[in-house]
mmCIF file of C-alpha atoms in Angstrom:
data_model
loop_
_atom_site.group_PDB
_atom_site.id
_atom_site.type_symbol
_atom_site.label_atom_id
_atom_site.label_comp_id
_atom_site.label_asym_id
_atom_site.label_seq_id
_atom_site.Cartn_x
_atom_site.Cartn_y
_atom_site.Cartn_z
ATOM 1 C CA UNK A 266 152.761 84.256 112.423
ATOM 2 C CA UNK A 267 150.329 81.267 114.237
ATOM 3 C CA UNK A 268 149.603 80.272 117.004
ATOM 4 C CA UNK A 269 148.141 76.871 118.002
ATOM 5 C CA UNK A 270 146.493 76.834 121.544
ATOM 6 C CA UNK A 271 145.554 73.077 122.868
ATOM 7 C CA UNK A 272 142.454 74.071 125.353
ATOM 8 C CA UNK A 273 142.077 70.880 128.149
ATOM 9 C CA UNK A 274 138.847 71.008 130.567
ATOM 10 C CA UNK A 275 138.536 73.262 133.214
ATOM 11 C CA UNK A 276 140.932 73.362 135.935
ATOM 12 C CA UNK A 277 139.943 72.333 139.696
ATOM 13 C CA UNK A 278 141.761 72.664 142.590
ATOM 14 C CA UNK A 279 142.057 68.391 143.015
ATOM 15 C CA UNK A 280 143.973 69.204 139.322
ATOM 16 C CA UNK A 281 147.834 68.333 139.377
ATOM 17 C CA UNK A 282 150.200 71.127 137.924
ATOM 18 C CA UNK A 283 150.177 72.199 134.342
ATOM 19 C CA UNK A 284 152.849 72.681 132.308
ATOM 20 C CA UNK A 285 153.406 75.398 129.577
ATOM 21 C CA UNK A 286 155.592 74.311 126.396
ATOM 22 C CA UNK A 287 155.817 76.033 123.095
ATOM 23 C CA UNK A 288 156.687 73.974 119.555
ATOM 24 C CA UNK A 289 157.844 75.668 116.670
ATOM 25 C CA UNK A 290 156.332 73.416 113.499
ATOM 26 C CA UNK A 291 156.826 75.960 111.316
ATOM 27 C CA UNK A 292 158.587 78.926 110.901
ATOM 28 C CA UNK A 293 155.134 81.296 110.617
ATOM 29 C CA UNK A 294 153.922 78.172 113.539
ATOM 30 C CA UNK A 295 153.906 78.389 117.126
ATOM 31 C CA UNK A 296 152.262 75.714 118.863
ATOM 32 C CA UNK A 297 151.279 76.064 123.203
ATOM 33 C CA UNK A 298 150.434 72.850 124.112
ATOM 34 C CA UNK A 299 149.079 73.229 128.258
ATOM 35 C CA UNK A 300 149.152 69.492 129.895
ATOM 36 C CA UNK A 301 149.454 67.984 133.068
ATOM 37 C CA UNK A 302 152.103 66.648 135.121
ATOM 38 C CA UNK A 303 150.668 63.393 134.995
ATOM 39 C CA UNK A 304 150.874 60.930 132.475
ATOM 40 C CA UNK A 305 147.237 60.543 132.347
ATOM 41 C CA UNK A 306 145.612 61.319 128.496
ATOM 42 C CA UNK A 307 143.154 64.106 128.940
ATOM 43 C CA UNK A 308 139.607 62.332 128.632
ATOM 44 C CA UNK A 309 138.034 64.872 126.824
ATOM 45 C CA UNK A 310 140.340 65.961 123.119
ATOM 46 C CA UNK A 311 141.677 68.978 122.827
ATOM 47 C CA UNK A 312 140.672 71.676 121.352
ATOM 48 C CA UNK A 313 142.682 73.474 118.766
ATOM 49 C CA UNK A 314 142.348 76.942 118.804
ATOM 50 C CA UNK A 315 144.424 78.977 115.717
ATOM 51 C CA UNK A 316 144.771 82.765 116.373
ATOM 52 C CA UNK A 317 146.627 85.028 113.493
ATOM 53 C CA UNK A 318 149.771 86.636 114.033
ATOM 54 C CA UNK A 319 150.661 89.427 112.168
ATOM 55 C CA UNK A 320 154.402 89.715 111.363
ATOM 56 C CA UNK A 321 155.822 93.354 111.223
ATOM 57 C CA UNK A 322 159.345 95.194 109.673
ATOM 58 C CA UNK A 323 160.015 96.584 113.238
ATOM 59 C CA UNK A 324 163.281 98.236 114.204
ATOM 60 C CA UNK A 325 164.780 94.982 115.155
ATOM 61 C CA UNK A 326 163.749 93.433 112.551
ATOM 62 C CA UNK A 327 164.847 95.922 110.015
ATOM 63 C CA UNK A 328 168.107 96.130 111.523
ATOM 64 C CA UNK A 329 168.298 92.080 111.231
ATOM 65 C CA UNK A 330 168.212 92.111 107.801
ATOM 66 C CA UNK A 331 170.594 95.161 106.826
ATOM 67 C CA UNK A 332 173.263 93.154 109.434
ATOM 68 C CA UNK A 333 172.132 89.975 106.863
ATOM 69 C CA UNK A 334 174.285 91.554 104.440
ATOM 70 C CA UNK A 335 176.630 93.845 106.379
ATOM 71 C CA UNK A 336 175.070 97.101 105.729
ATOM 72 C CA UNK A 337 173.721 100.291 107.163
ATOM 73 C CA UNK A 338 171.791 103.000 105.805
ATOM 74 C CA UNK A 339 173.451 105.475 103.273
ATOM 75 C CA UNK A 340 172.535 108.966 103.121
ATOM 76 C CA UNK A 341 173.891 109.161 99.529
ATOM 77 C CA UNK A 342 171.053 106.953 98.474
ATOM 78 C CA UNK A 343 168.358 108.601 101.076
ATOM 79 C CA UNK A 344 167.720 104.847 102.775
ATOM 80 C CA UNK A 345 165.288 105.751 105.109
ATOM 81 C CA UNK A 346 163.700 102.223 106.375
ATOM 82 C CA UNK A 347 159.724 102.290 107.071
ATOM 83 C CA UNK A 348 159.354 100.901 111.106
ATOM 84 C CA UNK A 349 155.927 100.683 110.777
ATOM 85 C CA UNK A 350 153.986 98.135 109.378
ATOM 86 C CA UNK A 351 151.334 100.263 109.819
ATOM 87 C CA UNK A 352 152.006 102.778 108.039
ATOM 88 C CA UNK A 353 152.867 100.210 104.966
ATOM 89 C CA UNK A 354 149.126 99.185 104.969
ATOM 90 C CA UNK A 355 147.856 102.182 104.685
ATOM 91 C CA UNK A 356 150.002 102.855 101.407
ATOM 92 C CA UNK A 357 148.711 99.934 99.727
ATOM 93 C CA UNK A 358 145.693 100.449 100.786
ATOM 94 C CA UNK A 359 145.584 104.175 99.594
ATOM 95 C CA UNK A 360 145.810 102.210 96.257
ATOM 96 C CA UNK A 361 143.585 99.812 96.434
ATOM 97 C CA UNK A 362 145.372 96.911 95.690
ATOM 98 C CA UNK A 363 144.019 93.772 95.174
ATOM 99 C CA UNK A 364 144.467 90.277 93.979
ATOM 100 C CA UNK A 365 146.584 90.508 90.624
ATOM 101 C CA UNK A 366 146.890 93.517 90.905
ATOM 102 C CA UNK A 367 150.791 94.821 89.166
ATOM 103 C CA UNK A 368 152.671 97.136 91.356
ATOM 104 C CA UNK A 369 155.614 98.388 90.789
ATOM 105 C CA UNK A 370 157.858 99.343 93.750
ATOM 106 C CA UNK A 371 160.429 101.607 93.558
ATOM 107 C CA UNK A 372 163.507 101.459 96.663
ATOM 108 C CA UNK A 373 162.211 98.203 98.341
ATOM 109 C CA UNK A 374 164.483 98.565 100.732
ATOM 110 C CA UNK A 375 164.569 95.356 103.219
ATOM 111 C CA UNK A 376 160.793 94.733 101.822
ATOM 112 C CA UNK A 377 158.681 95.440 104.454
ATOM 113 C CA UNK A 378 155.942 96.972 101.960
ATOM 114 C CA UNK A 379 157.161 94.323 99.000
ATOM 115 C CA UNK A 380 155.914 91.889 101.826
ATOM 116 C CA UNK A 381 152.162 93.480 102.286
ATOM 117 C CA UNK A 382 152.066 93.979 98.705
ATOM 118 C CA UNK A 383 152.514 90.131 98.125
ATOM 119 C CA UNK A 384 150.250 89.422 101.321
ATOM 120 C CA UNK A 385 147.551 91.292 99.569
ATOM 121 C CA UNK A 386 148.134 89.484 95.622
ATOM 122 C CA UNK A 387 149.915 91.793 93.471
ATOM 123 C CA UNK A 388 152.533 90.876 91.789
ATOM 124 C CA UNK A 389 155.447 92.998 92.422
ATOM 125 C CA UNK A 390 157.894 94.642 89.644
ATOM 126 C CA UNK A 391 160.607 96.090 92.442
ATOM 127 C CA UNK A 392 163.509 97.953 91.223
ATOM 128 C CA UNK A 393 166.504 98.897 93.640
ATOM 129 C CA UNK A 394 169.381 100.974 92.788
ATOM 130 C CA UNK A 395 171.493 98.969 95.911
ATOM 131 C CA UNK A 396 172.513 96.075 94.548
ATOM 132 C CA UNK A 397 172.384 94.736 98.729
ATOM 133 C CA UNK A 398 168.964 95.244 99.294
ATOM 134 C CA UNK A 399 168.225 94.075 95.826
ATOM 135 C CA UNK A 400 169.847 90.450 97.145
ATOM 136 C CA UNK A 401 167.848 91.177 99.966
ATOM 137 C CA UNK A 402 164.534 91.276 98.832
ATOM 138 C CA UNK A 403 164.893 88.989 96.080
ATOM 139 C CA UNK A 404 166.035 86.072 98.304
ATOM 140 C CA UNK A 405 163.344 86.945 100.797
ATOM 141 C CA UNK A 406 160.683 86.471 97.521
ATOM 142 C CA UNK A 407 162.195 83.863 95.514
ATOM 143 C CA UNK A 408 159.840 81.080 96.761
ATOM 144 C CA UNK A 409 156.658 83.558 96.296
ATOM 145 C CA UNK A 410 156.659 83.442 92.400
ATOM 146 C CA UNK A 411 155.201 87.130 92.930
ATOM 147 C CA UNK A 412 157.819 89.427 93.135
ATOM 148 C CA UNK A 413 160.864 90.627 90.217
ATOM 149 C CA UNK A 414 163.420 92.274 91.409
ATOM 150 C CA UNK A 415 165.872 94.721 88.819
ATOM 151 C CA UNK A 416 169.090 95.874 90.403
ATOM 152 C CA UNK A 417 168.684 99.289 88.741
ATOM 153 C CA UNK A 418 168.763 103.179 89.153
ATOM 154 C CA UNK A 419 165.448 104.188 88.470
ATOM 155 C CA UNK A 420 165.831 107.055 86.980
ATOM 156 C CA UNK A 421 168.327 105.737 84.494
ATOM 157 C CA UNK A 422 166.029 102.620 83.584
ATOM 158 C CA UNK A 423 163.772 101.641 80.898
ATOM 159 C CA UNK A 424 160.738 101.003 82.656
ATOM 160 C CA UNK A 425 158.555 100.465 79.712
ATOM 161 C CA UNK A 426 161.349 97.732 78.740
ATOM 162 C CA UNK A 427 161.447 95.836 82.140
ATOM 163 C CA UNK A 428 157.366 96.600 82.217
ATOM 164 C CA UNK A 429 156.930 94.128 79.308
ATOM 165 C CA UNK A 430 159.529 91.742 80.693
ATOM 166 C CA UNK A 431 157.887 91.367 83.871
ATOM 167 C CA UNK A 432 154.328 90.873 82.267
ATOM 168 C CA UNK A 433 155.027 89.307 78.950
ATOM 169 C CA UNK A 434 151.782 88.804 76.825
ATOM 170 C CA UNK A 435 149.954 90.699 79.315
ATOM 171 C CA UNK A 436 151.953 93.941 78.900
ATOM 172 C CA UNK A 437 149.023 95.519 76.481
ATOM 173 C CA UNK A 438 146.328 94.895 79.219
ATOM 174 C CA UNK A 439 148.250 96.610 82.064
ATOM 175 C CA UNK A 440 147.066 99.775 81.761
ATOM 176 C CA UNK A 441 143.880 99.018 83.604
ATOM 177 C CA UNK A 442 145.400 97.477 86.316
ATOM 178 C CA UNK A 443 149.060 98.462 87.021
ATOM 179 C CA UNK A 444 149.869 100.464 90.248
ATOM 180 C CA UNK A 445 152.973 102.160 91.731
ATOM 181 C CA UNK A 446 153.445 101.858 95.561
ATOM 182 C CA UNK A 447 156.787 103.464 97.240
ATOM 183 C CA UNK A 448 158.586 105.159 99.822
ATOM 184 C CA UNK A 449 161.171 106.807 97.599
ATOM 185 C CA UNK A 450 163.939 108.596 98.779
ATOM 186 C CA UNK A 451 162.795 112.105 99.233
ATOM 187 C CA UNK A 452 165.748 113.921 97.078
ATOM 188 C CA UNK A 453 164.906 112.357 94.071
ATOM 189 C CA UNK A 454 161.505 112.688 94.515
ATOM 190 C CA UNK A 455 160.229 115.357 91.803
ATOM 191 C CA UNK A 456 162.861 113.146 88.861
ATOM 192 C CA UNK A 457 160.004 110.131 90.211
ATOM 193 C CA UNK A 458 157.070 112.271 89.064
ATOM 194 C CA UNK A 459 157.941 113.528 86.389
ATOM 195 C CA UNK A 460 159.141 110.136 85.152
ATOM 196 C CA UNK A 461 155.575 108.634 85.989
ATOM 197 C CA UNK A 462 152.459 110.614 85.894
ATOM 198 C CA UNK A 463 152.912 110.947 81.743
ATOM 199 C CA UNK A 464 152.711 107.034 82.431
ATOM 200 C CA UNK A 465 148.699 107.424 82.424
ATOM 201 C CA UNK A 466 148.696 104.406 79.433
ATOM 202 C CA UNK A 467 150.262 102.235 82.070
ATOM 203 C CA UNK A 468 149.096 103.390 85.837
ATOM 204 C CA UNK A 469 146.232 104.002 86.969
ATOM 205 C CA UNK A 470 147.225 105.013 90.468
ATOM 206 C CA UNK A 471 150.988 106.206 92.034
ATOM 207 C CA UNK A 472 150.941 106.760 95.726
ATOM 208 C CA UNK A 473 154.263 107.447 96.760
ATOM 209 C CA UNK A 474 155.406 108.681 100.636
ATOM 210 C CA UNK A 475 156.914 111.518 99.921
ATOM 211 C CA UNK A 476 158.677 114.176 102.263
ATOM 212 C CA UNK A 477 155.911 116.303 103.582
ATOM 213 C CA UNK A 478 156.519 119.805 102.468
ATOM 214 C CA UNK A 479 156.672 118.493 98.679
ATOM 215 C CA UNK A 480 153.672 116.247 99.502
ATOM 216 C CA UNK A 481 151.905 120.097 100.491
ATOM 217 C CA UNK A 482 153.522 121.619 97.618
ATOM 218 C CA UNK A 483 152.568 119.439 94.611
ATOM 219 C CA UNK A 484 148.731 119.220 96.146
ATOM 220 C CA UNK A 485 148.631 122.520 96.673
ATOM 221 C CA UNK A 486 148.575 124.307 93.872
ATOM 222 C CA UNK A 487 147.351 128.117 95.198
ATOM 223 C CA UNK A 488 148.239 130.668 93.135
ATOM 224 C CA UNK A 489 150.273 134.073 93.856
ATOM 225 C CA UNK A 490 151.832 131.735 96.072
ATOM 226 C CA UNK A 491 156.333 131.411 96.558
ATOM 227 C CA UNK A 492 155.538 127.252 96.397
ATOM 228 C CA UNK A 493 153.760 127.531 93.228
ATOM 229 C CA UNK A 494 155.373 126.791 90.550
ATOM 230 C CA UNK A 495 156.395 124.822 87.333
ATOM 231 C CA UNK A 496 155.824 121.439 89.055
ATOM 232 C CA UNK A 497 152.691 122.456 89.798
ATOM 233 C CA UNK A 498 151.322 122.501 86.354
ATOM 234 C CA UNK A 499 152.883 119.517 85.598
ATOM 235 C CA UNK A 500 151.451 117.495 88.044
ATOM 236 C CA UNK A 501 147.743 118.859 87.324
ATOM 237 C CA UNK A 502 148.842 118.034 83.594
ATOM 238 C CA UNK A 503 148.717 114.625 84.023
ATOM 239 C CA UNK A 504 147.134 113.700 86.853
ATOM 240 C CA UNK A 505 144.453 114.583 90.002
ATOM 241 C CA UNK A 506 146.762 114.500 93.217
ATOM 242 C CA UNK A 507 144.936 113.948 96.679
ATOM 243 C CA UNK A 508 147.014 114.485 99.714
ATOM 244 C CA UNK A 509 146.078 111.136 102.085
ATOM 245 C CA UNK A 510 147.886 111.674 105.368
ATOM 246 C CA UNK A 511 151.662 112.774 107.343
ATOM 247 C CA UNK A 512 153.457 110.017 108.750
ATOM 248 C CA UNK A 513 155.762 110.761 111.871
ATOM 249 C CA UNK A 514 159.286 111.179 111.377
ATOM 250 C CA UNK A 515 159.371 108.485 114.294
ATOM 251 C CA UNK A 516 158.275 105.992 111.810
ATOM 252 C CA UNK A 517 161.754 106.099 109.799
ATOM 253 C CA UNK A 518 165.297 104.352 110.520
ATOM 254 C CA UNK A 519 167.292 106.239 110.226
ATOM 255 C CA UNK A 520 165.177 108.771 111.456
ATOM 256 C CA UNK A 521 165.195 111.974 109.020
ATOM 257 C CA UNK A 522 164.823 115.613 109.879
ATOM 258 C CA UNK A 523 161.380 115.797 108.297
ATOM 259 C CA UNK A 524 157.807 114.766 108.556
ATOM 260 C CA UNK A 525 156.761 112.496 105.558
ATOM 261 C CA UNK A 526 153.071 112.138 103.941
ATOM 262 C CA UNK A 527 151.212 109.677 101.072
ATOM 263 C CA UNK A 528 150.186 111.812 97.856
ATOM 264 C CA UNK A 529 148.083 109.659 95.532
ATOM 265 C CA UNK A 530 147.658 110.867 91.930
ATOM 266 C CA UNK A 531 145.007 109.517 89.783
ATOM 267 C CA UNK A 532 146.939 109.483 86.354
ATOM 268 C CA UNK A 533 144.480 110.903 83.354
ATOM 269 C CA UNK A 534 144.593 108.789 80.394
ATOM 270 C CA UNK A 535 146.020 110.960 76.905
ATOM 271 C CA UNK A 536 143.118 112.111 75.780
ATOM 272 C CA UNK A 537 141.776 113.717 79.099
ATOM 273 C CA UNK A 538 145.025 116.304 79.147
ATOM 274 C CA UNK A 539 144.323 119.941 78.287
ATOM 275 C CA UNK A 540 144.566 120.199 74.640
ATOM 276 C CA UNK A 541 147.793 121.565 73.515
ATOM 277 C CA UNK A 542 149.679 121.712 70.206
ATOM 278 C CA UNK A 543 152.909 120.526 71.837
ATOM 279 C CA UNK A 544 153.305 119.097 75.404
ATOM 280 C CA UNK A 545 157.053 119.555 74.690
ATOM 281 C CA UNK A 546 156.365 123.011 73.470
ATOM 282 C CA UNK A 547 154.407 123.910 76.392
ATOM 283 C CA UNK A 548 155.689 122.737 79.441
ATOM 284 C CA UNK A 549 159.452 124.724 77.662
ATOM 285 C CA UNK A 550 156.510 128.013 77.867
ATOM 286 C CA UNK A 551 155.322 127.296 80.893
ATOM 287 C CA UNK A 552 159.953 126.221 82.468
ATOM 288 C CA UNK A 553 160.883 130.182 80.839
ATOM 289 C CA UNK A 554 157.585 131.888 82.008
ATOM 290 C CA UNK A 555 158.823 131.010 85.486
ATOM 291 C CA UNK A 556 162.050 131.511 85.443
ATOM 292 C CA UNK A 557 161.744 135.538 85.954
ATOM 293 C CA UNK A 558 158.862 134.683 88.544
ATOM 294 C CA UNK A 559 158.135 138.184 89.567
ATOM 295 C CA UNK A 560 158.433 139.515 86.131
ATOM 296 C CA UNK A 561 155.966 140.179 83.820
ATOM 297 C CA UNK A 562 155.224 137.045 80.754
ATOM 298 C CA UNK A 563 155.967 139.539 78.513
ATOM 299 C CA UNK A 564 159.718 140.161 79.656
ATOM 300 C CA UNK A 565 159.944 136.128 80.324
ATOM 301 C CA UNK A 566 158.175 135.002 76.982
ATOM 302 C CA UNK A 567 160.357 137.525 74.913
ATOM 303 C CA UNK A 568 161.975 134.999 73.353
ATOM 304 C CA UNK A 569 158.708 133.292 72.208
ATOM 305 C CA UNK A 570 156.533 136.545 70.438
ATOM 306 C CA UNK A 571 157.099 140.112 70.654
ATOM 307 C CA UNK A 572 156.060 141.320 74.062
ATOM 308 C CA UNK A 573 153.134 143.113 72.053
ATOM 309 C CA UNK A 574 151.826 140.044 70.934
ATOM 310 C CA UNK A 575 152.862 138.432 74.389
ATOM 311 C CA UNK A 576 150.332 141.439 75.749
ATOM 312 C CA UNK A 577 147.898 140.802 73.045
ATOM 313 C CA UNK A 578 148.007 137.071 73.613
ATOM 314 C CA UNK A 579 147.542 137.576 77.435
ATOM 315 C CA UNK A 580 143.747 139.859 77.293
ATOM 316 C CA UNK A 581 142.399 137.127 74.773
ATOM 317 C CA UNK A 582 142.921 134.330 76.957
ATOM 318 C CA UNK A 583 141.255 136.661 79.772
ATOM 319 C CA UNK A 584 144.140 137.795 81.699
ATOM 320 C CA UNK A 585 145.828 141.063 81.934
ATOM 321 C CA UNK A 586 148.902 142.459 79.889
ATOM 322 C CA UNK A 587 150.676 143.263 83.008
ATOM 323 C CA UNK A 588 150.247 139.144 84.405
ATOM 324 C CA UNK A 589 153.103 137.464 86.052
ATOM 325 C CA UNK A 590 153.656 133.575 86.559
ATOM 326 C CA UNK A 591 152.479 132.739 89.599
ATOM 327 C CA UNK A 592 148.758 134.457 88.104
ATOM 328 C CA UNK A 593 148.157 131.793 85.550
ATOM 329 C CA UNK A 594 146.664 128.612 86.460
ATOM 330 C CA UNK A 595 146.770 125.863 84.343
ATOM 331 C CA UNK A 596 143.763 126.525 81.910
ATOM 332 C CA UNK A 597 145.333 130.100 81.793
ATOM 333 C CA UNK A 598 148.575 128.580 80.786
ATOM 334 C CA UNK A 599 146.836 126.357 77.811
ATOM 335 C CA UNK A 600 145.180 129.285 76.867
ATOM 336 C CA UNK A 601 147.713 131.133 76.227
ATOM 337 C CA UNK A 602 150.049 128.303 74.354
ATOM 338 C CA UNK A 603 147.499 127.876 72.080
ATOM 339 C CA UNK A 604 147.249 131.685 71.159
ATOM 340 C CA UNK A 605 151.032 132.573 71.088
ATOM 341 C CA UNK A 606 151.964 129.239 69.058
ATOM 342 C CA UNK A 607 155.168 127.452 68.693
ATOM 343 C CA UNK A 608 157.528 129.470 68.359
#
């Protein structure tokens, strides 16, 4: 929104009373006219000062958008709408979004984050499961030419096909600048991470607003803790994660029971992945290892090789024969997999 102030010459005690009026010349512009009560035209041409007023998607704007479609947030879809425009700006800044970038947004909701992405010059592919919210975002940005909305469940969509359709002939070059920026439903965060991180051939960065507990668990891969899980191995195999900042729960509508946090996953290229003979078999081994987390690997992996061969492989990898899964780093698991083979 732009505010135009028409300034008149200095006011003296003999000056006639002033009247303040506002007039909207466009949807984003307010003109404030300051004029005297007499009909004389000012001898000095008024100076017009433009002040840019930033639009924000606050509580009332969010409610208005939801009411326009007769909607309320649906718990089954994990819908918590962002009320703080500054958080959306920080999300976009964390991804270093610039003019011409291609950005995937998951669950745009009322389009508050989409708006910041468009203002940054991005071309946005937004995938929204809720048909009413998809229609709202599509209507809101129809005239920009920068947003394509697909009404679909992200966890079941054919993402590469959608990107190819969205980008056309530019699809083969997208890997140099495509990014993901999204405020995602907390209840499907792990599914989304698993779907996106192996796509380093397309995306350079994935910036997600997650439940804070999940964010800390995904970034911190400390050994010998109850939070060390197969997802930590997966994340570090495909990316370099970084915890950026906390987002208090009061910034959402409806307010969730937990705080959130922003994590940046910088995706690796295939050439930078740890060298294993089969990623499918590697992660199958890792998952099997953690099925009995407090059990020794010679027990949990004996369906792959006899216990004695597992012990021998552990020792050859520089580990103890009685090692447990929570004691192994990503590099340790890679060594172990390559030693016991794909059987």
